[in-house]
Short mmCIF file of C-alpha atoms in Angstrom, two decimals:
data_model
loop_
_atom_site.label_atom_id
_atom_site.label_comp_id
_atom_site.label_asym_id
_atom_site.label_seq_id
_atom_site.Cartn_x
_atom_site.Cartn_y
_atom_site.Cartn_z
CA MET A 160 -0.01 -0.11 0.05
CA ALA A 161 1.11 3.52 -0.93
CA ASP A 162 2.46 6.23 1.95
CA TYR A 163 -0.71 7.89 2.05
CA THR A 164 0.16 10.11 4.51
CA THR A 165 3.10 11.46 2.41
CA LEU A 166 0.43 12.15 -0.70
CA ILE A 167 -1.55 14.28 1.45
CA ASN A 168 0.80 16.47 2.82
CA ARG A 169 1.77 16.57 -0.76
CA ILE A 170 -1.59 17.57 -1.85
CA GLU A 171 -2.08 20.14 0.88
CA SER A 172 1.30 21.90 -0.16
CA ARG A 173 0.02 21.83 -3.41
CA TYR A 174 -3.43 23.47 -2.66
CA ASN A 175 -2.13 25.55 0.45
CA PRO A 176 1.35 26.73 -0.37
CA ASP A 177 1.31 29.48 2.12
CA SER A 178 -0.11 27.37 4.81
CA LEU A 179 -3.36 30.02 5.28
CA ARG A 180 -5.04 29.04 8.57
CA GLU A 181 -8.38 29.24 6.87
CA VAL A 182 -7.28 27.11 3.83
CA ARG A 183 -6.41 24.46 6.40
CA GLN A 184 -9.52 24.52 8.25
CA ASN A 185 -11.30 24.44 5.36
CA SER A 186 -9.42 21.42 4.25
CA ILE A 187 -9.93 19.52 7.62
CA SER A 188 -13.40 20.10 7.65
CA SER A 189 -13.85 18.48 4.13
CA LEU A 190 -12.39 15.49 5.90
CA SER A 191 -14.88 15.21 8.94
CA GLY A 192 -15.98 11.80 9.58
CA ILE A 193 -13.27 10.19 7.11
CA ASP A 194 -10.85 8.16 9.30
CA LYS A 195 -8.79 6.15 6.65
CA ASP A 196 -5.60 7.94 5.06
CA ILE A 197 -6.39 6.29 1.62
CA ALA A 198 -10.10 7.67 1.93
CA LYS A 199 -8.54 11.31 2.51
CA TYR A 200 -6.03 11.36 0.04
CA VAL A 201 -8.76 10.56 -2.57
CA LYS A 202 -11.28 13.14 -1.15
CA LEU A 203 -8.58 16.03 -0.71
CA ALA A 204 -7.44 15.09 -4.29
CA MET A 205 -11.00 15.80 -5.65
CA ASN A 206 -11.70 18.44 -3.98
CA GLU A 207 -11.37 22.16 -5.45
CA VAL A 208 -8.62 24.64 -5.08
CA ASP A 209 -9.74 27.26 -2.22
CA PRO A 210 -11.18 30.38 -3.77
CA ILE A 211 -8.83 32.42 -1.23
CA TYR A 212 -5.96 31.10 -3.86
CA THR A 213 -8.25 31.18 -7.19
CA ASN A 214 -9.46 34.66 -6.59
CA LYS A 215 -6.00 35.82 -6.32
CA THR A 216 -4.84 34.24 -9.74
CA LEU A 217 -8.27 36.04 -11.28
CA GLU A 218 -7.29 39.34 -9.77
CA ALA A 219 -3.60 39.17 -11.45
CA GLY A 220 -5.44 38.39 -14.94
CA GLU A 221 -8.07 41.35 -14.46
CA ASN A 222 -4.86 43.61 -13.60
CA ALA A 223 -3.04 42.70 -16.62
CA LYS A 224 -6.53 43.22 -18.61
CA SER A 225 -6.90 46.41 -17.17
CA HIS A 226 -3.38 47.83 -18.27
CA LEU A 227 -4.01 46.65 -21.46
CA GLN A 228 -7.43 48.02 -21.78
CA ARG A 229 -6.24 51.54 -20.99
CA GLU A 230 -3.56 51.53 -23.05
CA LEU A 231 -4.09 49.29 -26.50
CA GLN A 232 -4.65 51.70 -29.48
CA GLN A 233 -6.74 49.07 -31.18
CA SER A 234 -10.15 47.51 -30.46
CA VAL A 235 -9.79 43.84 -28.55
CA ASP A 236 -12.15 41.34 -27.05
CA PHE A 237 -11.00 39.90 -23.44
CA ARG A 238 -11.56 36.47 -22.74
CA TYR A 239 -9.89 34.01 -20.22
CA GLN A 240 -9.20 30.20 -21.09
CA GLY A 241 -7.61 27.20 -18.94
CA SER A 242 -8.54 25.08 -16.34
CA VAL A 243 -8.95 28.13 -13.69
CA MET A 244 -12.20 28.43 -15.80
CA THR A 245 -13.45 25.30 -14.72
CA ARG A 246 -12.01 25.22 -11.24
CA THR A 247 -10.20 21.93 -12.28
CA HIS A 248 -6.74 23.51 -11.50
CA ILE A 249 -4.75 21.58 -8.68
CA ARG A 250 -2.28 24.20 -7.59
CA GLY A 251 -3.09 26.90 -5.08
CA VAL A 252 -0.70 29.03 -7.19
CA SER A 253 -1.94 28.61 -10.61
CA ASP A 254 -1.36 30.66 -13.85
CA ILE A 255 -4.24 31.75 -16.13
CA ASP A 256 -4.23 32.41 -19.48
CA LEU A 257 -5.70 36.17 -20.87
CA LEU A 258 -6.94 36.23 -24.44
CA THR A 259 -6.26 39.71 -26.59
CA ILE A 260 -8.50 38.86 -29.63
CA THR A 261 -8.31 41.18 -32.44
CA SER A 262 -11.35 42.70 -33.48
CA LYS A 263 -10.29 43.61 -36.92
CA PHE A 264 -11.25 40.69 -38.81
CA GLN A 265 -12.18 37.25 -37.91
CA ASP A 266 -11.67 33.52 -39.68
CA THR A 267 -14.91 31.91 -40.88
CA ASP A 268 -16.33 28.30 -42.02
CA TYR A 269 -17.29 30.21 -45.19
CA SER A 270 -16.75 27.03 -47.52
CA LYS A 271 -18.63 24.68 -45.04
CA ALA A 272 -21.57 27.62 -44.96
CA LYS A 273 -21.41 27.70 -48.45
CA ALA A 274 -21.80 24.15 -49.13
CA PHE A 275 -24.69 23.85 -46.58
CA ILE A 276 -26.86 26.11 -48.51
CA GLU A 277 -26.10 24.71 -51.69
CA ASN A 278 -27.25 21.44 -50.04
CA HIS A 279 -30.32 22.96 -48.72
CA PRO A 280 -31.62 25.20 -51.21
CA TYR A 281 -35.52 24.60 -50.34
CA SER A 282 -34.93 24.83 -46.52
CA TYR A 283 -36.28 27.89 -44.90
CA ASP A 284 -35.90 27.07 -40.84
CA ILE A 285 -34.33 29.77 -38.76
CA GLU A 286 -30.95 27.77 -38.53
CA THR A 287 -30.81 27.57 -42.48
CA THR A 288 -31.81 31.22 -42.98
CA ARG A 289 -29.30 32.69 -40.77
CA ILE A 290 -26.80 30.74 -42.76
CA LYS A 291 -27.84 32.16 -45.76
CA ASN A 292 -28.06 35.87 -45.21
CA TRP A 293 -24.55 35.40 -43.41
CA VAL A 294 -23.36 33.98 -46.94
CA ASN A 295 -24.74 36.55 -48.64
CA ASN A 296 -23.38 39.35 -46.80
CA PHE A 297 -19.98 37.88 -46.37
CA THR A 298 -16.98 40.14 -47.26
CA ARG A 299 -13.63 38.75 -47.34
CA TYR A 300 -10.99 40.87 -45.27
CA ILE A 301 -8.54 42.53 -47.39
CA GLY A 302 -5.79 43.66 -44.89
CA ASP A 303 -2.95 41.84 -43.99
CA ALA A 304 -4.17 39.41 -40.88
CA ASN A 305 -0.91 37.65 -39.64
CA ASN A 306 0.74 41.36 -39.61
CA ASP A 307 -2.25 42.67 -37.45
CA LEU A 308 -1.92 40.02 -35.30
CA ARG A 309 2.14 40.97 -35.04
CA GLN A 310 1.27 44.40 -34.37
CA LEU A 311 -1.01 43.54 -31.59
CA ARG A 312 1.65 41.39 -30.13
CA LEU A 313 4.12 43.75 -30.23
CA GLU A 314 1.88 46.44 -28.56
CA ASP A 315 0.84 44.16 -25.90
CA GLU A 316 4.46 43.24 -25.09
CA ARG A 317 5.26 47.55 -24.92
CA ILE A 318 2.29 48.01 -22.41
CA LEU A 319 3.09 45.04 -20.27
CA GLN A 320 6.93 45.56 -20.35
CA SER A 321 5.96 49.02 -18.67
CA HIS A 322 3.78 47.70 -15.84
CA TYR A 323 5.63 44.35 -14.99
CA VAL A 324 9.40 44.38 -13.78
CA ILE A 325 9.31 40.14 -14.90
CA CYS A 326 7.94 40.10 -18.24
CA ASP A 327 8.89 37.23 -20.78
CA ILE A 328 8.48 37.78 -24.60
CA THR A 329 10.49 35.28 -25.92
CA LYS A 330 7.62 32.39 -25.92
CA PRO A 331 6.04 32.41 -29.18
CA LYS A 332 2.52 32.21 -28.68
CA SER A 333 2.13 34.06 -25.45
CA ILE A 334 3.86 36.81 -22.75
CA ARG A 335 4.33 36.05 -19.66
CA ILE A 336 3.97 38.19 -17.09
CA THR A 337 4.44 38.06 -12.98
CA ASN A 338 2.61 39.82 -10.61
CA GLN A 339 4.94 40.27 -7.62
CA ASN A 340 2.04 41.40 -5.16
CA LEU A 341 -0.02 38.49 -5.98
CA HIS A 342 2.68 36.13 -6.79
CA ARG A 343 1.03 34.97 -9.88
CA ASP A 344 1.66 34.32 -13.59
CA VAL A 345 -0.50 35.42 -15.96
CA ASP A 346 -0.01 34.17 -19.91
CA VAL A 347 -1.01 37.09 -22.43
CA VAL A 348 -2.02 35.32 -25.54
CA VAL A 349 -2.35 37.05 -28.75
CA ALA A 350 -5.58 35.66 -31.04
CA SER A 351 -8.40 36.28 -33.42
CA TRP A 352 -11.73 35.23 -33.59
CA HIS A 353 -13.10 32.19 -35.90
CA ASP A 354 -16.95 32.07 -36.92
CA SER A 355 -17.47 28.32 -37.04
CA LEU A 356 -20.70 27.13 -38.63
CA ASP A 357 -22.28 26.44 -35.60
CA TYR A 358 -21.85 29.97 -34.44
CA ILE A 359 -23.11 31.20 -37.91
CA SER A 360 -26.26 29.03 -37.58
CA GLY A 361 -26.96 31.15 -34.58
CA LYS A 362 -25.77 28.88 -31.61
CA GLY A 363 -24.16 31.44 -29.22
CA GLU A 364 -20.62 32.61 -28.90
CA ILE A 365 -19.22 29.19 -27.20
CA TYR A 366 -19.28 27.93 -30.55
CA LYS A 367 -16.92 30.67 -31.64
CA GLY A 368 -13.39 29.34 -32.17
CA ILE A 369 -10.14 31.36 -32.08
CA TYR A 370 -6.90 31.19 -33.66
CA ILE A 371 -3.58 31.60 -31.59
CA TYR A 372 -0.99 33.86 -33.08
CA ASP A 373 3.02 32.55 -33.47
CA LYS A 374 5.24 35.23 -33.15
CA GLN A 375 8.27 33.02 -34.49
CA LYS A 376 6.34 31.64 -37.28
CA ASN A 377 4.33 34.97 -37.74
CA ASP A 378 1.05 32.61 -38.40
CA ARG A 379 -1.93 31.66 -36.51
CA LEU A 380 -2.76 28.36 -35.49
CA GLY A 381 -6.08 26.73 -34.82
CA PRO A 382 -8.92 26.57 -34.67
CA ASP A 383 -9.20 26.19 -31.13
CA TYR A 384 -12.74 25.97 -29.10
CA PRO A 385 -12.01 26.71 -25.61
CA PHE A 386 -15.03 28.20 -24.31
CA LEU A 387 -17.54 25.46 -25.99
CA SER A 388 -15.08 23.04 -23.87
CA ILE A 389 -15.38 25.49 -20.73
CA ASP A 390 -18.96 25.49 -21.26
CA ARG A 391 -19.61 21.68 -21.53
CA ILE A 392 -17.27 20.93 -18.64
CA ASN A 393 -19.21 23.13 -16.50
CA THR A 394 -22.72 22.30 -17.83
CA ARG A 395 -22.12 18.55 -17.12
CA SER A 396 -20.30 18.80 -13.48
CA SER A 397 -23.20 20.86 -12.78
CA TYR A 398 -25.69 18.15 -13.80
CA THR A 399 -23.54 15.67 -11.73
CA GLU A 400 -23.25 17.86 -9.02
CA GLY A 401 -19.50 18.49 -9.37
CA ARG A 402 -18.59 14.95 -9.76
CA LEU A 403 -16.96 15.53 -13.39
CA LYS A 404 -14.89 18.13 -11.76
CA LYS A 405 -13.80 15.93 -9.14
CA MET A 406 -12.62 13.06 -11.79
CA ILE A 407 -10.74 15.61 -13.54
CA ARG A 408 -8.70 16.69 -10.43
CA PHE A 409 -8.39 13.22 -9.16
CA LEU A 410 -6.62 12.24 -12.07
CA LYS A 411 -4.26 15.35 -12.50
CA ASN A 412 -3.44 14.34 -8.89
CA ILE A 413 -2.77 11.26 -9.44
CA LYS A 414 -0.60 12.12 -12.42
CA THR A 415 1.37 14.47 -10.50
CA ASP A 416 1.91 12.42 -7.60
CA ALA A 417 2.99 9.07 -9.39
CA PRO A 418 6.63 7.45 -9.32
CA VAL A 419 6.45 7.43 -12.95
CA ASN A 420 6.13 10.19 -15.69
CA ILE A 421 2.79 10.24 -16.97
CA ASP A 422 2.91 12.32 -20.21
CA LEU A 423 -0.71 13.26 -20.59
CA THR A 424 -2.22 16.80 -20.55
CA SER A 425 -4.99 18.60 -18.93
CA PHE A 426 -6.81 18.53 -22.14
CA ASP A 427 -6.45 14.68 -22.74
CA ILE A 428 -7.40 14.32 -18.84
CA ASN A 429 -10.55 16.33 -19.72
CA ALA A 430 -11.22 14.35 -22.54
CA ILE A 431 -11.13 10.88 -21.10
CA CYS A 432 -13.52 12.19 -18.13
CA TYR A 433 -15.90 13.82 -20.12
CA ASP A 434 -16.45 10.47 -22.26
CA ILE A 435 -17.80 8.62 -19.61
CA ASN A 436 -21.38 8.47 -19.25
CA PRO A 437 -22.86 10.93 -16.86
CA GLU A 438 -25.63 8.73 -15.97
CA SER A 439 -23.03 5.86 -14.50
CA TYR A 440 -21.84 8.62 -11.93
CA ARG A 441 -24.17 11.46 -11.21
CA ASN A 442 -25.55 9.66 -7.92
CA SER A 443 -21.96 8.36 -7.25
CA TYR A 444 -20.17 8.28 -3.72
CA TYR A 445 -16.85 9.71 -3.93
CA LEU A 446 -15.14 6.64 -3.58
CA ASP A 447 -16.89 4.70 -6.10
CA LEU A 448 -15.67 7.12 -8.88
CA VAL A 449 -12.41 5.95 -8.59
CA ARG A 450 -13.55 2.52 -9.65
CA ILE A 451 -15.73 4.31 -12.49
CA LEU A 452 -12.38 6.01 -13.30
CA TRP A 453 -10.40 2.90 -13.50
CA ASN A 454 -13.26 1.06 -15.41
CA LYS A 455 -12.69 3.87 -18.06
CA LEU A 456 -9.05 3.95 -18.02
CA TYR A 457 -8.93 0.19 -18.53
CA ASN A 458 -11.07 -0.04 -21.42
CA LEU A 459 -9.29 2.64 -23.20
CA SER A 460 -6.00 1.18 -22.60
CA GLN A 461 -7.31 -2.32 -23.75
CA ASN A 462 -9.42 -1.59 -26.59
CA GLU A 463 -7.42 0.26 -29.42
CA ALA A 464 -10.62 0.96 -31.17
CA GLU A 465 -12.12 2.98 -28.31
CA ALA A 466 -9.20 4.52 -27.71
CA ASN A 467 -8.82 5.90 -31.34
CA ASN A 468 -12.36 7.17 -31.21
CA LEU A 469 -11.84 9.26 -28.23
CA LYS A 470 -12.30 12.93 -28.94
CA SER A 471 -11.54 16.12 -26.95
CA VAL A 472 -14.41 17.73 -24.93
CA ASP A 473 -15.17 20.02 -27.91
CA GLY A 474 -15.14 17.00 -30.69
CA THR A 475 -12.47 18.57 -32.91
CA GLU A 476 -9.68 16.49 -31.81
CA TYR A 477 -8.63 12.86 -31.49
CA ILE A 478 -6.85 12.10 -28.47
CA PHE A 479 -5.21 8.72 -28.61
CA ARG A 480 -5.51 8.20 -32.55
CA TYR A 481 -2.01 7.63 -34.40
CA ASN A 482 -0.34 8.22 -30.82
CA PRO A 483 0.93 5.15 -29.12
CA SER A 484 3.27 6.70 -26.96
CA LYS A 485 0.45 8.60 -25.80
CA LEU A 486 -1.58 5.01 -25.15
CA GLU A 487 1.57 3.96 -23.43
CA ASN A 488 0.76 7.02 -20.89
CA LEU A 489 -2.60 6.32 -20.48
CA LYS A 490 -1.44 2.75 -19.27
CA ARG A 491 0.80 4.07 -16.85
CA LEU A 492 -2.43 6.47 -15.59
CA GLU A 493 -4.56 3.53 -15.58
CA ASN A 494 -1.88 1.45 -13.25
CA GLU A 495 -1.81 4.11 -10.50
CA VAL A 496 -5.52 4.33 -10.36
CA TRP A 497 -5.85 0.75 -10.28
CA LYS A 498 -3.30 0.70 -7.31
CA ILE A 499 -5.53 3.17 -5.48
CA TYR A 500 -9.08 1.37 -6.26
CA ASN A 501 -7.29 -2.06 -4.86
CA ASP A 502 -6.43 -0.11 -1.50
CA ILE A 503 -9.93 0.98 -1.14
CA LYS A 504 -11.33 -2.44 -1.57
#
């Protein structure tokens, strides 16, 4: 059996690095009535980082955003992405991604929209009408999109360097600043909008994608759909009374505490947990979630066809297809969860 006392201490250090008394008391309270160390570890590994820490991370993001809002000489939209937005981060001191999205242009699913109306010439429902109107009014951007994003990146760099002593502009896809008062990092990312066919048809802003600007390549990469992923995780976790997020945090903590390297990202772990039928766990006791997770990981690791068909939360990417090394890392994670499940039994 693993040394769960040591593992508990590791989680407490991650979740409460400043040893705040209030956070410690909240943690103790969450373990009320739990006697066995293994059950305490599982409970803590599923818990949310205390809002005292999370709010500092959000405040650091808002501070950086305020500087940019005041001083940028062009119109941009600001959004956040990442695990903090779903409260599935597992460190008290977590960073956050602040997106600065140009308003000058947007990429679109024009070819898909045009093909859609060509295939539905006699449809007059609301969705089809919206797409037809959009195609009929579409105008192509005649500016230099990559240069626009380059100028926004340079402007972001100039402003942030004037306000933050620690400001790393060497990364191709983001500018990392450190708020020394709040002890938090913020990654500022330059991006542009992508109007997907779902967005064009009227399904809402969560269906808008983004292209990330890469300064080194002077190109935009994507599209990604972070807002759809955030919304889906938040919605399903509400439906399961927080259990989806508990499972995501649990796997992240297991990966972090494992004696072997497990090269799976939060993106991968989100997809694994989201793919589990919510009806199978929406009323489950927290210790039963370990069995449900192990069963999912085992089936994926033993069934190549199932693993190859697993998609990201937003449904746009295959997680394990054509990636045997990632499957090996999945098996390592499955083995770590199996050991905990075995200790619970």
